[in-house]
Coordinates of C-alpha atoms and ligand atoms in Angstrom, one line a residue:
X1 CA 170.0 154.1 113.5
X2 CA 169.0 157.6 114.8
X3 CA 171.9 159.6 116.2
X4 CA 170.2 160.6 119.3
X5 CA 167.6 160.6 121.5
X6 CA 166.2 163.1 124.0
X7 CA 163.3 161.6 126.4
X8 CA 161.9 164.9 127.8
X9 CA 160.1 167.8 125.7
X10 CA 161.0 169.8 128.1
X11 CA 162.4 173.1 128.9
X12 CA 166.1 171.2 129.1
X13 CA 165.5 169.1 126.1
X14 CA 163.8 171.4 124.5
X15 CA 166.9 173.1 124.8
X16 CA 170.2 170.3 124.2
X17 CA 167.9 170.0 120.9
X18 CA 168.6 172.9 120.2
X19 CA 171.8 172.8 121.2
X20 CA 172.4 169.6 119.2
X21 CA 171.1 170.9 116.0
X22 CA 173.0 173.7 116.0
X23 CA 176.0 172.1 116.4
X24 CA 175.5 169.6 113.2
X25 CA 173.9 166.2 114.4
X26 CA 169.7 165.3 113.7
X27 CA 168.3 164.6 117.1
X28 CA 165.2 163.3 117.9
X29 CA 162.8 163.8 120.9
X30 CA 160.1 161.6 122.5
X31 CA 158.1 162.9 124.8
X32 CA 154.8 160.8 126.4
X33 CA 152.9 164.0 126.9
X34 CA 150.4 164.6 123.7
X35 CA 151.2 168.3 123.7
X36 CA 153.4 170.8 125.1
X37 CA 152.2 171.9 128.1
X38 CA 149.9 174.5 130.0
X39 CA 151.5 173.8 133.5
X40 CA 152.4 177.2 135.6
X41 CA 156.1 175.6 136.5
X42 CA 158.8 178.5 136.9
X43 CA 158.5 182.5 135.9
X44 CA 161.4 183.2 135.3
X45 CA 165.5 182.0 134.5
X46 CA 167.8 183.9 136.6
X47 CA 172.4 183.7 135.9
X48 CA 174.3 182.3 133.3
X49 CA 171.1 180.5 131.4
X50 CA 170.3 184.2 130.7
X51 CA 173.6 185.6 129.3
X52 CA 174.0 182.0 126.7
X53 CA 170.8 183.0 125.5
X54 CA 171.7 185.9 124.1
X55 CA 174.6 184.5 123.3
X56 CA 172.5 181.6 120.4
X57 CA 171.1 185.0 119.6
X58 CA 167.1 183.6 121.5
X59 CA 167.4 186.0 124.4
X60 CA 165.2 188.8 122.4
X61 CA 162.5 186.7 121.4
X62 CA 162.3 185.4 125.0
X63 CA 162.0 188.7 126.1
X64 CA 159.1 190.2 123.9
X65 CA 156.2 191.3 126.1
X66 CA 157.8 189.9 129.7
X67 CA 157.7 192.0 132.1
X68 CA 161.1 192.5 133.3
X69 CA 164.3 191.8 132.0
X70 CA 167.5 192.6 133.2
X71 CA 169.4 193.3 136.6
X72 CA 167.3 193.2 139.3
X73 CA 167.0 195.3 142.2
X74 CA 166.7 192.6 144.3
X75 CA 166.7 189.0 144.9
X76 CA 165.1 186.3 147.4
X77 CA 168.2 184.7 148.9
X78 CA 165.0 181.4 150.5
X79 CA 163.4 184.6 153.2
X80 CA 166.7 187.4 153.3
X81 CA 166.5 189.9 150.8
X82 CA 169.0 190.6 148.4
X83 CA 169.1 194.2 147.6
X84 CA 171.7 194.9 144.9
X85 CA 171.0 199.6 144.7
X86 CA 174.7 201.3 145.1
X87 CA 176.4 198.6 144.6
X88 CA 178.3 198.5 140.8
X89 CA 178.5 196.1 137.9
X90 CA 176.2 192.9 140.4
X91 CA 175.7 190.6 136.7
X92 CA 173.3 188.5 138.4
X93 CA 170.6 189.0 135.5
X94 CA 166.5 187.6 135.1
X95 CA 164.3 187.3 132.5
X96 CA 160.7 186.8 134.0
X97 CA 159.1 184.1 131.2
X98 CA 156.1 181.4 132.6
X99 CA 157.2 178.5 131.8
X100 CA 154.8 177.5 129.3
X101 CA 155.6 180.1 126.7
X102 CA 159.7 179.2 127.4
X103 CA 159.0 175.9 126.3
X104 CA 156.6 177.6 123.1
X105 CA 159.5 179.9 122.1
X106 CA 162.2 176.7 122.5
X107 CA 159.9 174.1 120.3
X108 CA 159.4 176.9 118.1
X109 CA 163.1 176.9 117.6
X110 CA 163.5 173.4 117.6
X111 CA 160.7 173.6 115.2
X112 CA 163.3 175.7 112.5
X113 CA 166.5 174.4 113.0
X114 CA 164.8 170.9 111.4
X115 CA 164.3 169.6 115.5
X116 CA 161.6 166.4 115.4
X117 CA 159.3 166.4 118.3
X118 CA 157.6 162.8 119.0
X119 CA 154.8 163.8 121.1
X120 CA 152.6 161.1 123.2
X121 CA 155.6 158.6 123.2
X122 CA 156.3 157.6 126.6
X123 CA 159.5 155.7 127.0
X124 CA 159.2 152.4 129.2
X125 CA 162.6 150.3 128.7
X126 CA 165.8 151.6 127.8
X127 CA 169.0 149.7 127.0
X128 CA 172.6 149.8 125.9
X129 CA 175.8 147.4 124.5
X130 CA 178.8 148.9 123.2
X131 CA 177.3 150.2 119.6
X132 CA 174.0 151.4 120.6
X133 CA 171.7 152.2 123.3
X134 CA 167.5 150.7 122.6
X135 CA 165.0 153.0 123.5
X136 CA 161.0 151.3 123.3
X137 CA 157.5 152.0 124.1
X138 CA 153.6 150.7 123.7
X139 CA 154.6 151.1 120.0
X140 CA 157.6 152.4 119.6
X141 CA 161.4 151.4 118.9
X142 CA 164.2 153.1 118.3
X143 CA 167.9 152.1 118.4
X144 CA 170.5 155.1 118.7
X145 CA 174.5 156.4 119.3
X146 CA 173.4 157.9 121.5
X147 CA 170.6 158.4 124.1
X148 CA 169.7 161.6 126.8
X149 CA 167.5 161.7 129.6
X150 CA 165.5 164.7 129.8
X151 CA 162.1 162.8 131.4
X152 CA 162.0 165.6 134.7
X153 CA 162.7 164.3 138.5
X154 CA 161.2 161.1 138.2
X155 CA 163.3 160.4 135.4
X156 CA 162.6 156.5 133.9
X157 CA 165.9 156.4 131.5
X158 CA 167.6 157.2 135.5
X159 CA 166.8 154.3 136.7
X160 CA 167.1 152.6 133.9
X161 CA 170.5 153.5 133.5
X162 CA 171.4 152.1 137.4
X163 CA 171.9 155.6 137.8
X164 CA 171.8 156.2 142.2
X165 CA 169.8 159.4 143.3
X166 CA 171.1 159.8 146.9
X167 CA 169.8 162.9 148.7
X168 CA 166.5 164.3 151.2
X169 CA 163.1 164.5 150.6
X170 CA 161.6 167.6 152.6
X171 CA 159.3 166.6 155.3
X172 CA 156.9 169.4 154.0
X173 CA 155.0 169.5 151.3
X174 CA 153.8 172.4 149.3
X175 CA 150.0 173.4 148.4
X176 CA 150.4 175.0 145.2
X177 CA 147.0 177.4 143.9
X178 CA 146.7 180.0 141.3
X179 CA 143.1 181.3 141.9
X180 CA 141.6 184.7 140.0
X181 CA 140.9 187.4 142.0
X182 CA 138.7 190.6 140.8
X183 CA 141.5 192.6 142.5
X184 CA 145.2 193.6 141.7
X185 CA 145.9 196.4 144.7
X186 CA 144.4 196.0 148.5
X187 CA 144.4 191.9 148.3
X188 CA 145.5 192.9 151.5
X189 CA 142.6 195.5 153.2
X190 CA 139.9 192.3 152.9
X191 CA 139.2 191.5 156.6
X192 CA 140.2 188.0 156.4
X193 CA 143.7 188.6 155.3
X194 CA 145.0 190.5 159.0
X195 CA 147.9 190.2 159.8
X196 CA 148.8 188.9 156.5
X197 CA 151.7 190.2 155.1
X198 CA 153.0 189.4 150.6
X199 CA 155.4 186.5 151.0
X200 CA 155.8 183.5 153.1
X201 CA 154.0 184.4 156.6
X202 CA 155.5 181.7 159.3
X203 CA 152.2 180.3 161.1
X204 CA 152.6 177.6 164.1
X205 CA 151.6 174.6 161.9
X206 CA 153.4 175.6 158.5
X207 CA 153.7 178.8 156.0
X208 CA 151.8 179.8 153.8
X209 CA 153.3 181.7 150.5
X210 CA 150.7 184.7 148.8
X211 CA 152.3 187.1 146.2
X212 CA 150.7 187.6 142.8
X213 CA 152.8 187.2 139.4
X214 CA 150.2 188.7 137.5
X215 CA 147.4 190.9 137.5
X216 CA 144.5 189.2 138.3
X217 CA 145.9 186.3 139.1
X218 CA 146.5 185.4 142.9
X219 CA 149.0 182.2 143.9
X220 CA 148.7 181.0 147.2
X221 CA 150.6 178.0 149.1
X222 CA 150.5 176.1 152.4
X223 CA 153.8 174.2 153.6
X224 CA 152.5 171.9 155.8
X225 CA 154.2 168.7 157.7
X226 CA 151.9 165.9 155.3
X227 CA 152.3 163.2 153.2
X228 CA 151.1 164.4 149.1
X229 CA 147.4 163.0 148.3
X230 CA 147.9 161.1 145.2
X231 CA 144.4 161.9 143.6
X232 CA 144.6 165.2 141.9
X233 CA 144.2 168.9 144.2
X234 CA 140.9 169.7 144.7
X235 CA 139.7 172.8 145.9
X236 CA 138.2 171.5 148.9
X237 CA 141.7 170.0 149.9
X238 CA 143.4 173.5 149.8
X239 CA 141.1 175.1 151.9
X240 CA 141.4 172.4 154.0
X241 CA 145.3 172.6 154.6
X242 CA 144.3 176.6 154.7
X243 CA 142.4 175.9 157.2
X244 CA 145.0 173.9 158.8
X245 CA 147.8 176.2 158.6
X246 CA 146.2 180.3 159.5
X247 CA 143.8 178.6 161.5
X248 CA 140.8 180.2 159.1
X249 CA 139.6 180.4 155.9
X250 CA 141.3 182.8 153.2
X251 CA 138.8 185.0 150.6
X252 CA 140.8 181.8 147.5
X253 CA 138.9 183.4 144.0
X254 CA 138.0 180.7 141.4
X255 CA 140.8 177.9 141.1
X256 CA 142.9 178.1 138.2
X257 CA 144.9 175.7 138.6
X258 CA 146.3 173.8 141.4
X259 CA 149.3 171.0 143.3
X260 CA 151.2 169.4 145.7
X261 CA 154.7 169.1 146.1
X262 CA 156.9 167.4 148.0
X263 CA 160.7 169.6 147.5
X264 CA 163.3 167.2 147.2
X265 CA 167.3 167.4 147.6
X266 CA 168.8 165.8 145.7
X267 CA 171.9 164.6 142.9
X268 CA 172.5 162.0 140.5
X269 CA 175.5 160.5 141.3
X270 CA 176.7 159.9 137.4
X271 CA 175.8 162.3 134.7
X272 CA 176.8 159.3 132.1
X273 CA 176.4 155.5 132.0
X274 CA 177.6 154.1 128.6
X275 CA 175.9 156.2 126.2
X276 CA 172.9 157.1 128.1
X277 CA 173.3 160.9 129.7
X278 CA 171.5 162.7 132.2
X279 CA 170.3 166.6 132.5
X280 CA 168.4 168.9 134.1
X281 CA 166.1 167.9 136.6
X282 CA 167.1 164.7 136.0
X283 CA 170.3 164.5 137.1
X284 CA 170.2 167.5 140.3
X285 CA 166.4 168.4 142.2
X286 CA 167.2 171.9 144.4
X287 CA 165.3 172.2 147.9
X288 CA 164.9 176.1 146.7
X289 CA 163.8 178.6 143.5
X290 CA 165.7 180.6 140.8
X291 CA 168.4 178.4 140.3
X292 CA 167.0 175.4 138.7
X293 CA 166.4 176.0 134.9
X294 CA 169.5 178.2 135.1
X295 CA 171.8 175.1 136.2
X296 CA 169.7 172.4 134.1
X297 CA 169.6 174.7 130.5
X298 CA 173.4 174.9 130.7
X299 CA 173.2 171.2 131.1
X300 CA 172.3 171.3 127.9
X301 CA 174.8 173.6 126.1
X302 CA 177.6 172.4 127.2
X303 CA 176.5 168.9 126.1
X304 CA 175.3 169.7 123.1
X305 CA 178.0 170.2 121.0
X306 CA 180.3 167.4 122.4
X307 CA 177.0 164.8 121.7
X308 CA 177.5 166.4 118.4
X309 CA 181.8 166.6 118.2
X310 CA 181.5 162.9 118.9
X311 CA 178.7 161.9 116.8
X312 CA 180.6 164.3 113.4
X313 CA 184.1 162.3 114.7
X314 CA 186.0 165.6 115.9
X315 CA 185.7 164.7 119.9
X316 CA 186.7 162.1 122.0
X317 CA 185.4 160.3 125.0
X318 CA 187.1 162.4 127.4
X319 CA 185.7 165.0 125.8
X320 CA 182.0 163.5 127.0
X321 CA 183.1 162.4 130.3
X322 CA 184.1 166.3 130.3
X323 CA 180.1 167.1 130.5
X324 CA 180.2 165.2 134.4
X325 CA 183.4 166.1 135.3
X326 CA 182.3 170.2 133.8
X327 CA 178.4 170.2 135.4
X328 CA 177.7 168.0 138.8
X329 CA 180.5 169.6 140.3
X330 CA 178.2 173.2 139.6
X331 CA 175.4 171.0 140.7
X332 CA 176.9 169.9 144.0
X333 CA 177.3 174.2 144.7
X334 CA 173.6 175.1 143.7
X335 CA 172.9 172.1 145.9
X336 CA 174.9 173.4 148.9
X337 CA 172.7 176.9 148.2
X338 CA 169.6 176.0 148.2
X339 CA 170.2 174.1 150.7
X340 CA 171.3 176.9 152.9
X341 CA 167.8 178.9 151.7
X342 CA 165.6 175.8 152.2
X343 CA 166.8 176.0 155.3
X344 CA 166.8 179.5 156.5
X345 CA 162.8 179.8 155.3
X346 CA 162.1 176.4 157.6
X347 CA 163.2 177.4 160.5
X348 CA 160.6 178.6 162.4
X349 CA 159.9 180.9 166.2
X350 CA 162.0 183.3 167.1
X351 CA 165.5 181.7 166.9
X352 CA 164.7 181.1 163.4
X353 CA 163.6 185.3 163.1
X354 CA 166.8 185.6 164.8
X355 CA 168.7 183.4 162.7
X356 CA 166.5 185.6 159.3
X357 CA 167.4 189.0 160.5
X358 CA 171.3 188.8 160.9
X359 CA 171.8 187.4 157.8
X360 CA 169.9 190.1 156.8
X361 CA 171.7 192.4 158.2
X362 CA 175.3 191.0 156.9
X363 CA 174.2 190.6 153.6
X364 CA 173.7 194.0 153.1
X365 CA 177.4 194.8 153.4
X366 CA 179.0 194.8 149.8
X367 CA 181.6 191.4 149.5
X368 CA 179.1 189.3 151.3
X369 CA 176.4 190.8 148.6
X370 CA 179.2 190.1 145.5
X371 CA 179.0 186.8 146.9
X372 CA 176.0 185.5 147.3
X373 CA 174.9 186.8 143.8
X374 CA 177.8 185.5 141.9
X375 CA 176.8 181.8 143.2
X376 CA 173.7 182.8 142.4
X377 CA 174.6 183.6 138.9
X378 CA 176.7 180.6 138.1
X379 CA 178.2 178.2 141.3
X380 CA 181.6 178.2 140.0
X381 CA 184.1 177.2 136.6
X382 CA 184.7 174.7 135.2
X383 CA 188.2 173.1 136.1
X384 CA 191.4 175.1 137.1
X385 CA 193.3 177.2 135.5
X386 CA 196.0 180.0 135.3
X387 CA 193.9 182.4 133.6
X388 CA 191.1 183.7 135.5
X389 CA 188.8 183.6 132.8
X390 CA 190.2 179.5 131.6
X391 CA 186.3 177.7 132.4
X392 CA 184.8 181.2 132.5
X393 CA 181.8 182.2 130.6
X394 CA 183.7 184.6 128.3
X395 CA 182.8 188.0 129.6
X396 CA 180.5 189.9 126.3
X397 CA 182.9 192.7 125.4
X398 CA 182.3 195.4 122.8
X399 CA 184.8 194.3 119.9
X400 CA 186.1 196.8 116.9
X401 CA 186.5 193.9 113.7
X402 CA 186.6 194.4 110.4
X403 CA 182.6 194.3 110.5
X404 CA 182.7 196.9 112.6
X405 CA 182.0 197.1 116.2
X406 CA 180.7 193.4 117.3
X407 CA 179.5 192.3 120.8
X408 CA 180.9 189.2 121.9
X409 CA 177.7 187.3 121.6
X410 CA 177.0 188.3 118.2
X411 CA 180.2 185.7 117.3
X412 CA 178.1 182.9 119.6
X413 CA 175.5 182.6 117.8
X414 CA 175.8 179.6 115.7
X415 CA 177.6 177.6 118.1
X416 CA 180.6 177.2 116.1
X417 CA 184.1 177.5 118.5
X418 CA 186.3 181.2 117.8
X419 CA 189.3 182.1 117.9
X420 CA 189.3 185.5 119.2
X421 CA 192.6 187.5 118.1
X422 CA 192.7 191.0 119.8
X423 CA 196.0 191.2 118.7
X424 CA 198.0 187.8 119.5
X425 CA 199.1 187.2 116.4
X426 CA 197.0 184.0 116.1
X427 CA 198.2 181.3 113.3
X428 CA 195.1 178.8 112.9
X429 CA 196.2 174.9 110.6
X430 CA 194.7 176.1 107.7
X431 CA 191.5 172.8 107.9
X432 CA 191.4 174.6 111.3
X433 CA 189.8 178.3 109.7
X434 CA 187.1 175.4 108.0
X435 CA 185.3 174.8 111.6
X436 CA 186.5 177.6 114.2
X437 CA 185.7 180.8 113.4
X438 CA 189.2 183.5 113.7
X439 CA 187.3 186.8 114.9
X440 CA 190.7 189.9 114.9
X441 CA 189.1 192.5 116.8
X442 CA 190.7 195.2 119.4
X443 CA 188.6 196.2 122.4
X444 CA 189.2 198.5 125.2
X445 CA 191.3 196.8 128.3
X446 CA 191.4 192.7 126.8
X447 CA 191.2 190.9 128.5
X448 CA 194.5 188.4 126.9
X449 CA 196.2 188.0 124.0
X450 CA 193.7 185.1 122.6
X451 CA 191.3 184.0 123.8
X452 CA 189.9 180.1 122.4
X453 CA 186.4 179.9 123.0
X454 CA 184.4 177.0 123.1
X455 CA 181.4 176.6 121.5
X456 CA 178.9 176.9 124.4
X457 CA 180.9 180.3 125.0
X458 CA 183.3 179.1 128.1
X459 CA 187.0 179.9 127.5
X460 CA 189.0 176.7 126.6
X461 CA 191.9 178.8 126.5
X462 CA 193.9 182.2 126.9
X463 CA 197.0 184.1 127.0
X464 CA 200.1 184.2 123.7
X465 CA 201.7 180.7 124.1
X466 CA 200.7 176.9 123.5
X467 CA 197.3 177.6 120.9
X468 CA 198.0 174.0 119.8
X469 CA 197.5 172.3 122.2
X470 CA 194.7 173.5 123.8
X471 CA 193.0 173.4 120.1
X472 CA 194.3 169.2 120.7
X473 CA 193.0 169.0 123.7
X474 CA 189.1 170.5 122.9
X475 CA 188.8 169.7 118.8
X476 CA 190.0 167.4 116.0
X477 CA 192.1 168.3 113.8
X478 CA 194.7 170.1 115.8
X479 CA 195.9 173.9 114.9
X480 CA 199.4 175.3 115.4
X481 CA 200.7 178.5 116.6
Ligands
FAD1 C1 155.8 175.1 141.0 C2 157.4 175.2 140.7 C3 158.0 176.6 140.7 C4 159.0 176.6 139.7 N1 159.7 177.6 139.5 C5 160.2 177.5 139.4 C6 161.7 178.8 139.3 O1 160.9 180.1 139.1 N2 162.5 178.7 137.8 C7 163.6 178.1 137.7 O2 164.6 178.4 137.5 N3 162.5 176.6 138.2 C8 161.4 176.4 138.3 N4 160.6 175.5 139.0 C9 161.9 174.5 139.0 C10 161.5 173.7 136.8 O3 159.9 174.0 136.7 C11 161.9 172.2 136.9 O4 163.3 172.9 137.0 C12 161.8 172.1 135.3 O5 160.9 171.9 135.0 C13 162.7 171.9 134.4 O6 163.1 171.2 133.0 P1 163.4 169.7 132.8 O7 163.5 170.0 131.4 O8 164.7 169.1 133.6 O9 162.5 168.7 133.0 P2 160.6 168.5 132.5 O10 160.3 170.3 132.7 O11 160.3 168.0 134.5 O12 160.3 167.9 131.8 C14 160.4 166.5 131.4 C15 159.6 166.0 130.5 O13 160.2 164.8 130.4 C16 159.3 163.9 129.8 N5 159.0 162.6 130.5 C17 158.8 162.1 131.4 N6 159.0 160.7 131.8 C18 158.9 160.4 130.4 C19 159.0 159.3 129.7 N7 159.0 158.0 130.3 N8 158.8 159.3 128.2 C20 159.0 160.3 127.4 N9 158.7 161.4 128.3 C21 158.4 161.5 129.5 C22 157.8 164.7 130.8 O14 156.3 164.5 130.5 C23 157.7 166.1 130.7 O15 157.9 166.8 129.1 C24 159.9 175.3 139.3 C25 159.0 173.7 139.7 C26 157.8 174.3 140.5 C27 157.0 172.4 140.8

């Protein structure tokens, strides 16, 4: 019997496979595609996931050759710009990376860690009993102790596990096309582009997106109330849609890729049904861009070490339940803010314009700006605790350790629990020392005497008293102070 099978080798499934391997499990990944995909979907990652990738030592690899990695000067909240210039300590980080490249690099990392990815394996049946999950496809049959559906918005795993996916489907659909263009500047000088501007343009019958994400490629999006076609989108479909919304033709270049989608806002009723879990788009669909991979890949980082701990006999059922308890409320918050973005985008006419203008004025003030930047970075903390760091990603402190100067990020590369003693004199049981890394360090303005950091980089406990109880609560075997 396999330990764990992941269905879906998208960014979330691959991230989960890496996390499981790093923390000692041996996952198998199944994907119905015959090879890694080349579809241009996400153009980047933003928020905590960028910090988490640094904590795994992956950020340098992923950001090599990227046009941008860092804190951006601004961010679009739907159609309303957030401008961070002049506001200190905004911690929202972004990494521009095309999804096929992200998947390729995560796939390489998974291969280095020994993960087996079985392409051309479409799951068609999933059943479970108290001891195992049985997964079947046309030419395979696998038993596993656990299965995770990372199989995207149409998740069959979710359906077969009997998990509902309530929410709403937008009345509008979007046609999206990437076109070659010889012009990298002056696109809007063409007479047929008169009256149009980069970004979204509202018209009487819909909206038109004009943008470019790389030199020589023009991205055109058309939103209108219509049922999406059942067949693959043709250039003629696309041109007709432009004409319907704009009232005239646009000078489109050669099509590189054409697609149609309908935006949905949905959240799985549960993230777990027995031995089956959901992560990524299989668990949530957000109606505005920019947050899906942040939330989805962080699901994977939350779940990976917990499943490994249970497989290795170091975790309990309640540890597995904490995955949904921690991650679902954050997806709910993300759904709230992306629904708001989508509505702001959708409101047309003078009323919509008035609301967008007013919000742009409010978002120029520091407090709302900080609130939104934090909401986009991470939609909240895990649980409630007295210490402000508990349930949050540990800050990337600069430490002086016996090995010299180190950042906290370096301590998290191996995805092991870390007891960071910043002067509290913490003591671990001898056996706990084998699987919790005790690091004694000094730093400027220590945020606590001691921090117990989970393998996913989140603070489990902070303070001076109660270490033993915290270790017992999160990990076995126990430790004492
Ligand atoms: C046009 C567009 C632009 C976007 N831009 C952004 C952006 O800028 N930032 C952002 O964060 N997000 C963006 N997104 C969203 C982002 O692409 C998704 O959130 C992301 O792909 C979800 O990853 P995932 O691994 O959960 O699922 P997916 O990427 O959908 O992967 C699911 C995998 O499961 C496999 N699979 C499905 N069913 C089965 C089965 N029965 N058996 C075996 N395998 C199966 C599929 O082949 C696929 O490989 C965008 C999406 C679109 C469409």
